[in-house]
Coordinates of C-alpha atoms in Angstrom, one line a residue:
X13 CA 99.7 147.1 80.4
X14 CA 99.6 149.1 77.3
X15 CA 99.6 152.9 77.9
X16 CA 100.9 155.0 75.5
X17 CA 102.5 158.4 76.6
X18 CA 100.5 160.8 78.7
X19 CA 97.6 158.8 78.6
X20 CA 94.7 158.2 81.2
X21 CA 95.2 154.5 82.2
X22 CA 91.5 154.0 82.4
X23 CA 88.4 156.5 81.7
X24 CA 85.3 155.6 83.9
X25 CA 81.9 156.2 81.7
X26 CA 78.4 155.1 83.3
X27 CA 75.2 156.9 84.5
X28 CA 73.8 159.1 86.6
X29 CA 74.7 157.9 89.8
X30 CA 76.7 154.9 89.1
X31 CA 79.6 155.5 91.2
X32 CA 82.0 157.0 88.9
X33 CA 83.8 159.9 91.6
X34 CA 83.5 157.2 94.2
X35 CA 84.5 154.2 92.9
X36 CA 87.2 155.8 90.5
X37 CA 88.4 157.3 93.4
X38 CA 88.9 154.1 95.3
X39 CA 90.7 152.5 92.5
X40 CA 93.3 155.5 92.2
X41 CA 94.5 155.2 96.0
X42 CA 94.5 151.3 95.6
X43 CA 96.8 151.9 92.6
X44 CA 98.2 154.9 93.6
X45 CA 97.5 156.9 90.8
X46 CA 95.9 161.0 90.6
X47 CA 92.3 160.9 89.5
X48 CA 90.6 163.3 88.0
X49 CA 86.3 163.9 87.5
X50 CA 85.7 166.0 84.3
X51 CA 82.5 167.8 86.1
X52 CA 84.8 169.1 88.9
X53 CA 87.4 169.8 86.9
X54 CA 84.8 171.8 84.3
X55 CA 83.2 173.9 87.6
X56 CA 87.6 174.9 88.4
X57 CA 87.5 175.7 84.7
X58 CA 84.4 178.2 84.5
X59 CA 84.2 178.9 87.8
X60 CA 81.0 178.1 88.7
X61 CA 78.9 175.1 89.4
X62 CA 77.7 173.4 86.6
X63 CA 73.5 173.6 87.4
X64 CA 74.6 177.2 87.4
X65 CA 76.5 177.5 83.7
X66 CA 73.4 174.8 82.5
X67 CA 71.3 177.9 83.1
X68 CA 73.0 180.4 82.2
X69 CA 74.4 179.5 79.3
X70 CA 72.8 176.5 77.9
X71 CA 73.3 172.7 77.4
X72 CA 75.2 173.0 73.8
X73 CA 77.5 175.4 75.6
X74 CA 78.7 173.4 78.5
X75 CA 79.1 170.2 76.1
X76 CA 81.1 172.4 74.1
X77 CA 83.5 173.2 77.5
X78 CA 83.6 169.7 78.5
X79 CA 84.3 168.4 75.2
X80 CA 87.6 170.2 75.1
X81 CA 88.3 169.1 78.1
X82 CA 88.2 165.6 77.8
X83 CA 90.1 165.5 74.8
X84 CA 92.8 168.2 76.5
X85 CA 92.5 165.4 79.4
X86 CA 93.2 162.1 77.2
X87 CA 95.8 163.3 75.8
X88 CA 97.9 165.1 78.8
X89 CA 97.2 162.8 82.1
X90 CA 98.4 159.1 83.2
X91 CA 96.1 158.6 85.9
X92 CA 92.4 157.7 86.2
X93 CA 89.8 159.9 84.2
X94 CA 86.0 159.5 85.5
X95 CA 83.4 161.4 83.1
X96 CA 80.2 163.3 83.7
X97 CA 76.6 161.3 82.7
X98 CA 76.0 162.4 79.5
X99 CA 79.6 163.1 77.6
X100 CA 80.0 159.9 75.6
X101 CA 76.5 161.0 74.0
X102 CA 78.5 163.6 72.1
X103 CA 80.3 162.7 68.8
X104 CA 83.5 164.4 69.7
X105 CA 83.6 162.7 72.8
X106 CA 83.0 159.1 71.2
X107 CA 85.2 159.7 68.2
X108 CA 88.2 160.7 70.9
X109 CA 87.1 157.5 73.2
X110 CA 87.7 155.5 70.1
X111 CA 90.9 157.0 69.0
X112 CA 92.1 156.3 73.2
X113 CA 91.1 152.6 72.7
X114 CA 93.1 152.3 69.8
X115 CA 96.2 153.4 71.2
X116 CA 95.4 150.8 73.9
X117 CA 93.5 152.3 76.6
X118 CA 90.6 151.1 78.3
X119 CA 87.2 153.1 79.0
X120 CA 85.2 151.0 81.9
X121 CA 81.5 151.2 81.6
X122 CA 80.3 151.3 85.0
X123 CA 77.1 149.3 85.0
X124 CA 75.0 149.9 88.0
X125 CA 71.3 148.8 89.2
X126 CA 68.9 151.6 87.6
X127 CA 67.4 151.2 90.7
X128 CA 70.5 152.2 92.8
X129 CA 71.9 154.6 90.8
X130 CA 68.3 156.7 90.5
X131 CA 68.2 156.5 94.1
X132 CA 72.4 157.9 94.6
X133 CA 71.0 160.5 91.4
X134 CA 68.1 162.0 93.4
X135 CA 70.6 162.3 96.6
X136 CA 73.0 164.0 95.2
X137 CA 71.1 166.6 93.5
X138 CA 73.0 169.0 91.3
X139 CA 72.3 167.5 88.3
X140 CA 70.3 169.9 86.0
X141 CA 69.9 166.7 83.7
X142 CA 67.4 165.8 86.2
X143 CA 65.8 169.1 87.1
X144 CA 62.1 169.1 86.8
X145 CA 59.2 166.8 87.8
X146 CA 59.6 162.9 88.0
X147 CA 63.5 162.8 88.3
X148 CA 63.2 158.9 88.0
X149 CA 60.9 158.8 84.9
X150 CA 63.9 161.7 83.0
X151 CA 66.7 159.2 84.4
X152 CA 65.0 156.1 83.1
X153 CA 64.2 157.9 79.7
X154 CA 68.5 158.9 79.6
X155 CA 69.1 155.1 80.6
X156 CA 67.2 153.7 77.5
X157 CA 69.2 156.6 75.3
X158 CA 72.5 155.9 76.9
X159 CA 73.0 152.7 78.0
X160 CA 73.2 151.2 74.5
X161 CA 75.5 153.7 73.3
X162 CA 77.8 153.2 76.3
X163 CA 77.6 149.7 75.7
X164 CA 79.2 150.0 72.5
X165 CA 81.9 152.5 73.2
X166 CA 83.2 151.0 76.1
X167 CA 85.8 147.8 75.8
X168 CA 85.4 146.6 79.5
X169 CA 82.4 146.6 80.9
X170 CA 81.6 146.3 85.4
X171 CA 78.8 145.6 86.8
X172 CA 78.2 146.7 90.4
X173 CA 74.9 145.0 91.1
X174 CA 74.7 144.8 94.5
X175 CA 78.5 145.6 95.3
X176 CA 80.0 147.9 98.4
X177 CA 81.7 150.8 96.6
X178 CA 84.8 148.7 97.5
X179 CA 84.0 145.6 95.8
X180 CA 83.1 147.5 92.8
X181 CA 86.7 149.3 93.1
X182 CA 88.6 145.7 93.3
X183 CA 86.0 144.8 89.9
X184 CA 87.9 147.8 88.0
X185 CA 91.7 147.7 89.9
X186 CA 91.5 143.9 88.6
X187 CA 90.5 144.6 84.9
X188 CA 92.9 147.5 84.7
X189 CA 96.1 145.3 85.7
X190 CA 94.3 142.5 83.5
X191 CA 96.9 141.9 80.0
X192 CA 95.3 141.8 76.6
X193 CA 96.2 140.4 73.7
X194 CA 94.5 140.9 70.4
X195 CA 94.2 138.5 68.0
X196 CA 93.4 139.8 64.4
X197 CA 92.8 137.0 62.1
X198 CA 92.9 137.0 58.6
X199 CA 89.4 136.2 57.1
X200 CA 87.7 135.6 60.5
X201 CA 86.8 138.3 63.3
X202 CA 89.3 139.6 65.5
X203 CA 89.0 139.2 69.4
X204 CA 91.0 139.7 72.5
X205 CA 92.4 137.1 75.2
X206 CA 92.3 139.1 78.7
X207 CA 94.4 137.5 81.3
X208 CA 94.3 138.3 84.7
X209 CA 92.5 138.1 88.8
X210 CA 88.8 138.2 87.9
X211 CA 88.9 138.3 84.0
X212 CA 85.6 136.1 83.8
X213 CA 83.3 139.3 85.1
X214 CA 83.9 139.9 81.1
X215 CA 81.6 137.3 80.3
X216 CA 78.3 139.2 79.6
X217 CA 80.3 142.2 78.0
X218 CA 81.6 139.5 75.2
X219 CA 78.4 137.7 74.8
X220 CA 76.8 141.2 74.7
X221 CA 72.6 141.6 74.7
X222 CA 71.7 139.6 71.8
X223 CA 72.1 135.4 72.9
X224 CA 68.6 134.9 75.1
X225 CA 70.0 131.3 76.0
X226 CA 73.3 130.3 77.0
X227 CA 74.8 127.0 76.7
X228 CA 77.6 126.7 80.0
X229 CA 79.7 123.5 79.0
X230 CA 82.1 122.8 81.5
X231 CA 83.6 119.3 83.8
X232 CA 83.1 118.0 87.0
X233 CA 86.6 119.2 88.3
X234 CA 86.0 122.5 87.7
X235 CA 83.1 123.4 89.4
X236 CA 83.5 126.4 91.4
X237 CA 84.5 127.9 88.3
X238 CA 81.0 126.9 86.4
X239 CA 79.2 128.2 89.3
X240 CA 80.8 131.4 89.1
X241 CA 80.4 131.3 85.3
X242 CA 76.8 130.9 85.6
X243 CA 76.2 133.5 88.3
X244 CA 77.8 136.0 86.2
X245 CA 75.5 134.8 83.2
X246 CA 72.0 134.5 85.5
X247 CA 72.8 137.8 87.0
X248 CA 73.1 139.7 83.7
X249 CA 69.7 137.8 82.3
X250 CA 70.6 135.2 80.2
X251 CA 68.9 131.5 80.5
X252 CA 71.8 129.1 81.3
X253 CA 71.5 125.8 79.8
X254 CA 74.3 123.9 82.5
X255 CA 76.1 120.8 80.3
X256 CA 78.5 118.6 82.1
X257 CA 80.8 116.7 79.9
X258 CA 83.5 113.9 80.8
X259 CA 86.8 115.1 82.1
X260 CA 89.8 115.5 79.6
X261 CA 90.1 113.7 76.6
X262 CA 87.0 111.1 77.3
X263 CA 84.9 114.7 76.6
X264 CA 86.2 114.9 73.1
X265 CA 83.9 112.2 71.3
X266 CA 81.1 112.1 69.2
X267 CA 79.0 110.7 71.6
X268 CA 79.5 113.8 73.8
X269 CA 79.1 116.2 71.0
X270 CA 75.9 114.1 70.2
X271 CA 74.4 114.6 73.6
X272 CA 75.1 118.3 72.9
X273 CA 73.4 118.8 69.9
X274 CA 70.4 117.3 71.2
X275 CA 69.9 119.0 74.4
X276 CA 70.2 122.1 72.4
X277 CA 67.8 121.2 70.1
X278 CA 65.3 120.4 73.0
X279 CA 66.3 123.7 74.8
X280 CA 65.5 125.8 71.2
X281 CA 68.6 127.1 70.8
X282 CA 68.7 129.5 67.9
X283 CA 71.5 131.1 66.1
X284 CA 71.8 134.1 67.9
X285 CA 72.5 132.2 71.1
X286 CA 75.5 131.1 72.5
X287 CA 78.1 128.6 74.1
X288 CA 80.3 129.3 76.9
X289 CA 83.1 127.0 77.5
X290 CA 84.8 126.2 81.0
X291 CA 87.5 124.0 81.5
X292 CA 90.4 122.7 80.5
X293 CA 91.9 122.1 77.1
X294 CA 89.7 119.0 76.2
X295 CA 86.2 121.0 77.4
X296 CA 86.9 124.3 75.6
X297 CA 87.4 122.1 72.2
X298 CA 84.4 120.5 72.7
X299 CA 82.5 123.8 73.7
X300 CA 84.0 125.5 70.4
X301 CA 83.3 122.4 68.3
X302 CA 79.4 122.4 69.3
X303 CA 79.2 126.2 68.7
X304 CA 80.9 125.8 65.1
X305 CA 78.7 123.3 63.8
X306 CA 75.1 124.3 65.7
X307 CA 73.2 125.9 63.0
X308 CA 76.3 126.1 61.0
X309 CA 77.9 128.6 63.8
X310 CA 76.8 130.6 67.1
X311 CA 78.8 132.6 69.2
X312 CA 81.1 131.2 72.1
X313 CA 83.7 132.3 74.4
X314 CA 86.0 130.3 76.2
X315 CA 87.2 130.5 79.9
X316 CA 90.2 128.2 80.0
X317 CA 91.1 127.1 84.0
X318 CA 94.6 124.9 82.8
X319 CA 97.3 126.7 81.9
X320 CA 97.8 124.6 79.2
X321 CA 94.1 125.6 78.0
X322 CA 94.9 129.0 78.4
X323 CA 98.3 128.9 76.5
X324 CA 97.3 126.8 73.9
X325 CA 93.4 125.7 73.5
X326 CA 91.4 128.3 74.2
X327 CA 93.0 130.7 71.8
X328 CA 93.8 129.8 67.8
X329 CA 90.4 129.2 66.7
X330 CA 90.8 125.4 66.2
X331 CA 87.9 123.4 67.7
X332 CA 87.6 119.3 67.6
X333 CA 86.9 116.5 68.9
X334 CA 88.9 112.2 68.6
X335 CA 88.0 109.3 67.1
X336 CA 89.0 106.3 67.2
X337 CA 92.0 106.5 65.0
X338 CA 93.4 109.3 66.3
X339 CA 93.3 112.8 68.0
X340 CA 91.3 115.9 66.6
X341 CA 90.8 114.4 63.4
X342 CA 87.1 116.1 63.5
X343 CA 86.9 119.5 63.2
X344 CA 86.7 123.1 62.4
X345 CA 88.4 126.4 62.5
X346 CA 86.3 128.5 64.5
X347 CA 87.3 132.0 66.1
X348 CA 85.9 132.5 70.0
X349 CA 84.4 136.1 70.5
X350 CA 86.6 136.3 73.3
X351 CA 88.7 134.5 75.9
X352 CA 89.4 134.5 79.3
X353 CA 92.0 133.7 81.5
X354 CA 91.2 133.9 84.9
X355 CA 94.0 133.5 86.9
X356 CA 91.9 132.7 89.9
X357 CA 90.8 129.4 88.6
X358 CA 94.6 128.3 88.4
X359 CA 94.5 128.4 92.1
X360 CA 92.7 125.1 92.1
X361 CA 95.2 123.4 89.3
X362 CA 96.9 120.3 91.2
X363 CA 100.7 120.7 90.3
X364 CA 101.4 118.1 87.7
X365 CA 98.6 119.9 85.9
X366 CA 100.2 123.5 85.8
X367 CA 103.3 121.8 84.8
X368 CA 102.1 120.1 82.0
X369 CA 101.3 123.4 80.5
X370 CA 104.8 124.7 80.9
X371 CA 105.9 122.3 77.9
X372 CA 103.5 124.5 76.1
X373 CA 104.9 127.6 77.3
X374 CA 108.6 126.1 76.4
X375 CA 107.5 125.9 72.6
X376 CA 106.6 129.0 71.9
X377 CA 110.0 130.1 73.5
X378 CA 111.8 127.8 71.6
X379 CA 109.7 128.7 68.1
X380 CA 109.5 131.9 68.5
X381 CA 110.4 133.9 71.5
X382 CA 114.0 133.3 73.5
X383 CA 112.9 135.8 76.4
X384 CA 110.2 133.2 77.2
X385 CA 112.8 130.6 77.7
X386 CA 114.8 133.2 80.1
X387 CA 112.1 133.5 82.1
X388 CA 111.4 129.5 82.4
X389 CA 115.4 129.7 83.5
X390 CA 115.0 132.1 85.9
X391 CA 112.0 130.6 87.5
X392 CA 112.4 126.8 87.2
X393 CA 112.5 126.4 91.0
X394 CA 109.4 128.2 92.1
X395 CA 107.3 126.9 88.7
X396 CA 108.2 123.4 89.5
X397 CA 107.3 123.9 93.3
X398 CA 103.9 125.2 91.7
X399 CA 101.5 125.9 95.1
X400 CA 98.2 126.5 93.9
X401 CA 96.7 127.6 97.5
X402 CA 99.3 130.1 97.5
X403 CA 99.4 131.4 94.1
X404 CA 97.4 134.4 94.2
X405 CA 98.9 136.9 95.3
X406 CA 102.6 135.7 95.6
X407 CA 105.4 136.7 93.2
X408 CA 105.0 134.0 90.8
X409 CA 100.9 135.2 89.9
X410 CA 102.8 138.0 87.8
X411 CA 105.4 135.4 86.4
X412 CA 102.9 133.4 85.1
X413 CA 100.5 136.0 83.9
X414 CA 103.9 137.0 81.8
X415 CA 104.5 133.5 80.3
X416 CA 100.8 133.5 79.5
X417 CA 101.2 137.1 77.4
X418 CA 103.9 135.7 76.1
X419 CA 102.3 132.6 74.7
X420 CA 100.1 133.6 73.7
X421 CA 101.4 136.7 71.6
X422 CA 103.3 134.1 69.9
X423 CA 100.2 132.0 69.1
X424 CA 98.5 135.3 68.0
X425 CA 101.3 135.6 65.2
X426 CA 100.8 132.6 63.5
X427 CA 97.4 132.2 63.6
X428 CA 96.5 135.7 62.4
X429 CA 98.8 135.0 59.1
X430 CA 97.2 131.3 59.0
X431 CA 94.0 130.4 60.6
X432 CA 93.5 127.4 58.5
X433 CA 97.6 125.4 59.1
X434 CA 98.6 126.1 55.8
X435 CA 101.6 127.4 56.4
X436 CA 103.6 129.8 59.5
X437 CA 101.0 128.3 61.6
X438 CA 102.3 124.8 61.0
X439 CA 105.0 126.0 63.4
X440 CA 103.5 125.6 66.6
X441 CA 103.1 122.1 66.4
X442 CA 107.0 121.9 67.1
X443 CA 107.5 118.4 69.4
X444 CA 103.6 117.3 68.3
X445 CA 104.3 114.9 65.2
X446 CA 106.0 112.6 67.9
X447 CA 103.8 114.2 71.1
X448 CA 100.3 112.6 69.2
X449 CA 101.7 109.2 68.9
X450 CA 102.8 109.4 72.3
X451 CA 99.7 110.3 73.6
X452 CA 97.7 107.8 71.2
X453 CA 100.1 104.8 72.1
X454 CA 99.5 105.5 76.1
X455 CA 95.5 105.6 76.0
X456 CA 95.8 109.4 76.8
X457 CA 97.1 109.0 80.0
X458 CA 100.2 110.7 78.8
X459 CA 99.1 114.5 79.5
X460 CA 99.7 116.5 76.0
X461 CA 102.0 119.0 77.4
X462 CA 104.3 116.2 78.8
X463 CA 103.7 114.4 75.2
X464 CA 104.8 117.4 73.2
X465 CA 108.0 118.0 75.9
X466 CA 109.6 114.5 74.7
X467 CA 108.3 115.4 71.0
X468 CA 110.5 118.7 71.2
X469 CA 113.9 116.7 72.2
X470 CA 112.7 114.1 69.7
X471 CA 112.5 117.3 67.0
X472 CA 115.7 118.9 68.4
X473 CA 117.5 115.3 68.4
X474 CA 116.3 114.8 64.3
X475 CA 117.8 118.3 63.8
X476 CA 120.8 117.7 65.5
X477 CA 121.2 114.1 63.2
X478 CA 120.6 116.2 60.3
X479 CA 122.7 119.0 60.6
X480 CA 120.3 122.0 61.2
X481 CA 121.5 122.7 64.9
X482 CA 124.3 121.8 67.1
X483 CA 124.4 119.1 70.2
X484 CA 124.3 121.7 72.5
X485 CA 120.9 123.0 71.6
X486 CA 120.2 119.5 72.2
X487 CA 121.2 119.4 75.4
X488 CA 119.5 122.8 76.0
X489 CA 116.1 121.4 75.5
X490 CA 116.3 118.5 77.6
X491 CA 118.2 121.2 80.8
X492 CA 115.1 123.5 80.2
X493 CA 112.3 121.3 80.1
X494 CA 113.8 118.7 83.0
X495 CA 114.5 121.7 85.2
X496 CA 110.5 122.5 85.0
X497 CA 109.7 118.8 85.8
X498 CA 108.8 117.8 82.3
X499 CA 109.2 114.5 81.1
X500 CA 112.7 114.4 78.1
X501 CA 112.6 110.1 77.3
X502 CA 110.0 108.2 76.7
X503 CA 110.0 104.5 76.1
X504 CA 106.2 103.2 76.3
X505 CA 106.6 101.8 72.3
X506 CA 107.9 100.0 69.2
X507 CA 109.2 102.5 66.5
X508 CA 107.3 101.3 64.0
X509 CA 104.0 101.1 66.3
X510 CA 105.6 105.1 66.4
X511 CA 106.4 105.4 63.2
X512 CA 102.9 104.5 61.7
X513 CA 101.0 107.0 63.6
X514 CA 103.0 109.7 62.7
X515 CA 102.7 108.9 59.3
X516 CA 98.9 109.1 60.1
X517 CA 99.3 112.8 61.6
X518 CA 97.2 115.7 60.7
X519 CA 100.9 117.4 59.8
X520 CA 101.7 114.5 57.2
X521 CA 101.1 115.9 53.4
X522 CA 100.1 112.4 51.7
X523 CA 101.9 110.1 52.5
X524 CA 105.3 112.0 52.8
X525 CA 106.3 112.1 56.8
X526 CA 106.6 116.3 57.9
X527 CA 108.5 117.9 60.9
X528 CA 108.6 120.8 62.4
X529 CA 112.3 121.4 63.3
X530 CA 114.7 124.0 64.8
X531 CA 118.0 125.4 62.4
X532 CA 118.1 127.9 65.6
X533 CA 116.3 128.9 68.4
X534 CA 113.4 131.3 67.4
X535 CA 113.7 129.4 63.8
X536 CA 111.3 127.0 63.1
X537 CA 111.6 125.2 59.6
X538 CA 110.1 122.9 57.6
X539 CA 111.0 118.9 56.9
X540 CA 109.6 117.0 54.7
X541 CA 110.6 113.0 54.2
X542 CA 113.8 112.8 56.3
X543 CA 116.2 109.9 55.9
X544 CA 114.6 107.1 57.5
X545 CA 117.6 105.7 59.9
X546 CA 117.8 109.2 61.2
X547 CA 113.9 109.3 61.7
X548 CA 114.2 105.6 64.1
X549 CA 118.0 106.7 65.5
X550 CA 116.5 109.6 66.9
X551 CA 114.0 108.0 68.0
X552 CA 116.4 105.7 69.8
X553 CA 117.7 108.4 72.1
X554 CA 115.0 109.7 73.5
X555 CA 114.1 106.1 74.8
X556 CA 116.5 106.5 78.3

């Protein structure tokens, strides 16, 4: 988690009786951190109560003293920072909250039932806000002021509908310890994937108040996690459209797409409303496909429950769907506004599945970033002895919310360069020239991340032939990826039945044949039309 310095590692904003003291101070002793509330700290600092300094010496005074204070506060304390009702209405406050969330730190908009939170309000007294006749007519008329201006400032959002001051304290702890990583993309809008327990309750913050209907395409397998999805969704007022689509790759057709189209069309989907995609790899495709191309674009967000969806689908902007002459041939580059990994939803992945996605994981170590292939070393027992029932929780949870960063850091920094493959971004489909025909060859049954694993000796086996690296980074491929269970031979077809469908890959340039090799680890390089016997001998010894 990103916290600069002496900074707060999270500043609670919300109304009148949201919970802020309460539920920020639950969160502090669950993390163990101080906590501070700016109204008791600004009654220490003028030594009075605040109804009292309201009277005697104004409203524009005592916004004055607590501006000051906050900004003192954001600047000089690392613990959690909880802020009276009305500060984020003044501009020094908001122009400070925005310089706090640049540097990486996270101000939590506490969202609580208007009805609740009059009702804690009018309890608590105290709060000269409120002074007067009709206390709940003034707090409705400072929820209609505030609520959109909180909305904006704030980069995580809670909602404590309903919740014990407990549950809403596990909402916040878990978004807190939740990783970010932004991705800023050249000619396209910039979003963050959040990774971490509970990361879906983002989903109305990211779809935010405009989308009236919302389309939740997801599979049959993953159907706890739609239902949660869709709570979230009918809880914050949106109309859910619910779309089930085939499992895995028999989701990614036309057909499919078709159906789509159509039941948005009879559902009046407009452009300001959105898609929501839940699922593995093959769904969240789909989902980002239908959202490019309905009314020439609408807003989406994917919620990836694979890790090979989270490492590698969800983020990247590349949407699509297969034909029958090959895979993702159809498509578009299409940002998400958001993703998000919820590492609960892994806890239902059978194991072959989470593995899978570790020849994902291995790439980008092998591409890009070294420490990624220390920590697959390090861990190669417990990842291949993957235990969904018993992942939350356990060691290994903070392991793979690592590799995940990781991964998708590295994704981050090729596609923000090159959104549209032209160049760096080509990089990341190290081991897929062979992995495609692989998977094309076997019908799909071959899962990707196992495809691209033999791809990456095949690519490591054509470098070796070549001259760009040396037999023992050979070697080290097939030790890392076998110790993680992943498949390193593959002999399922003819070389030429092979060699014709890469020639037919996205990656080929014409008709010349292009690889994505290694001259050393974390150095990627283009190859463009190499010698054909060392093309089919390489082939050749990855076939035992």
């Amino acid at each position: 988690m990103s916290n600069t310095g002496n900074r707060p590692v999270a500043v609670i904003i919300g109304m009148m009786g949201a919970g802020k003291t309460r539920v920020g101070r639950e969160v502090s002793q669950m993390l163990g951190l101080p906590f501070r509330d700016a109204d008791i700290e600004i009654e220490h600092e003028v030594g009075m109560s605040i109804p009292e300094y309201f009277n005697r010496y104004g409203e524009p005074a005592f916004r004055q003293v607590e501006t000051d204070l906050i900004q003192r506060t954001l600047n000089d304390f690392d613990g959690l920072f909880a802020l009276g009702g009305g500060a984020p209405m003044t501009p020094a406050t908001q122009d400070a909250l925005a310089d706090y969330i640049a540097d990486g730190g996270r101000v939590i908009y506490l969202q609580a039932d208007p009805k609740e939170a009059m009702e804690r309000a009018n309890r608590g007294g105290g709060r000269p806000m409120l002074a007067g006749d009709d206390a709940d007519a003034r707090w409705m008329r400072l929820y209609q002021q505030r609520d959109p201006v909180f909305n904006r400032i704030a980069n995580v959002h809670v909602r404590t509908h309903g919740s014990t001051p407990q549950m809403a304290a596990r909402k916040v702890m878990n978004m807190i310890e939740e990783r970010v990583v932004h991705v800023d993309v050249v000619a396209a809008d910039d979003y963050n994937v959040r990774i971490g327990e509970g990361t879906l309750n983002h989903l109305a913050g990211i779809l935010g108040d405009r989308p009236v209907r919302v389309a939740l395409i997801h599979t049959q397998p993953v159907q706890r996690h739609s239902d949660r999805a869709r709570a979230l969704l009918r809880q914050a007022g949106y109309q859910v459209c619910d779309i089930v689509i085939p499992d895995a790759e028999a989701g990614k057709t036309i057909t499919v797409a078709n159906g789509i189209w159509e039941r948005l069309g009879s559902e009046g989907f407009t452009r300001s409303d959105a898609v929501v995609g839940v699922g593995g790899g093959a769904a969240t495709d789909v989902a980002g496909f239908v959202a490019a191309t309905w009314m020439r674009g609408i807003r989406y967000v994917n919620c990836p429950t694979s890790l090979l969806a989270m490492v590698d689908a969800s983020t990247g902007g590349k949407t699509g769907i297969n034909t029958k002459v090959g895979k993702n041939l159809v498509g578009s580059f299409y940002t998400p506004a958001g993703v998000l990994a919820d590492l609960n939803t892994l806890a239902s992945l059978p194991n072959d599945i989470f593995i899978e996605g570790l020849g994902e994981v291995a790439k980008s170590g092998f591409i890009s970033d070294p420490e990624i292939l220390h920590i697959l070393e390090d861990h190669a027992d417990e990842l291949r002895a993957f235990d969904g029932s018993t992942f939350i929780g356990s060691p290994l949870e903070d392991v793979v919310a690592e590799l995940i960063e990781r991964t998708v850091q590295v994704k981050a920094r090729h596609v923000a360069a090159d959104l549209k493959e032209a160049g760096l971004r080509e990089f990341l489909n190290y081991g897929h020239t062979l992995g495609h025909a692989i998977e094309k060859i076997e019908h799909f049954r071959w899962r990707h991340g196992n495809a691209v694993a033999v791809g990456m000796v095949y690519a490591a086996e054509l470098a070796y032939l070549l001259g760009y690296i040396d037999s023992d980074l050979v070697e080290y491929h097939r030790s890392v990826l076998s110790s993680l269970g992943l498949p390193t031979s593959w002999n399922g077809g003819s070389f030429d039945d092979v060699l014709a469908l890469m020639h037919r890959d996205k990656k080929a340039r014409g008709n010349t044949l292009r690889f994505v090799v290694l001259d050393g680890i974390g150095h990627p390089v283009h190859l463009d039309n190499p010698p054909a016997d060392a093309v089919e001998e390489a082939f050749r010894r990855i076939q035992h």
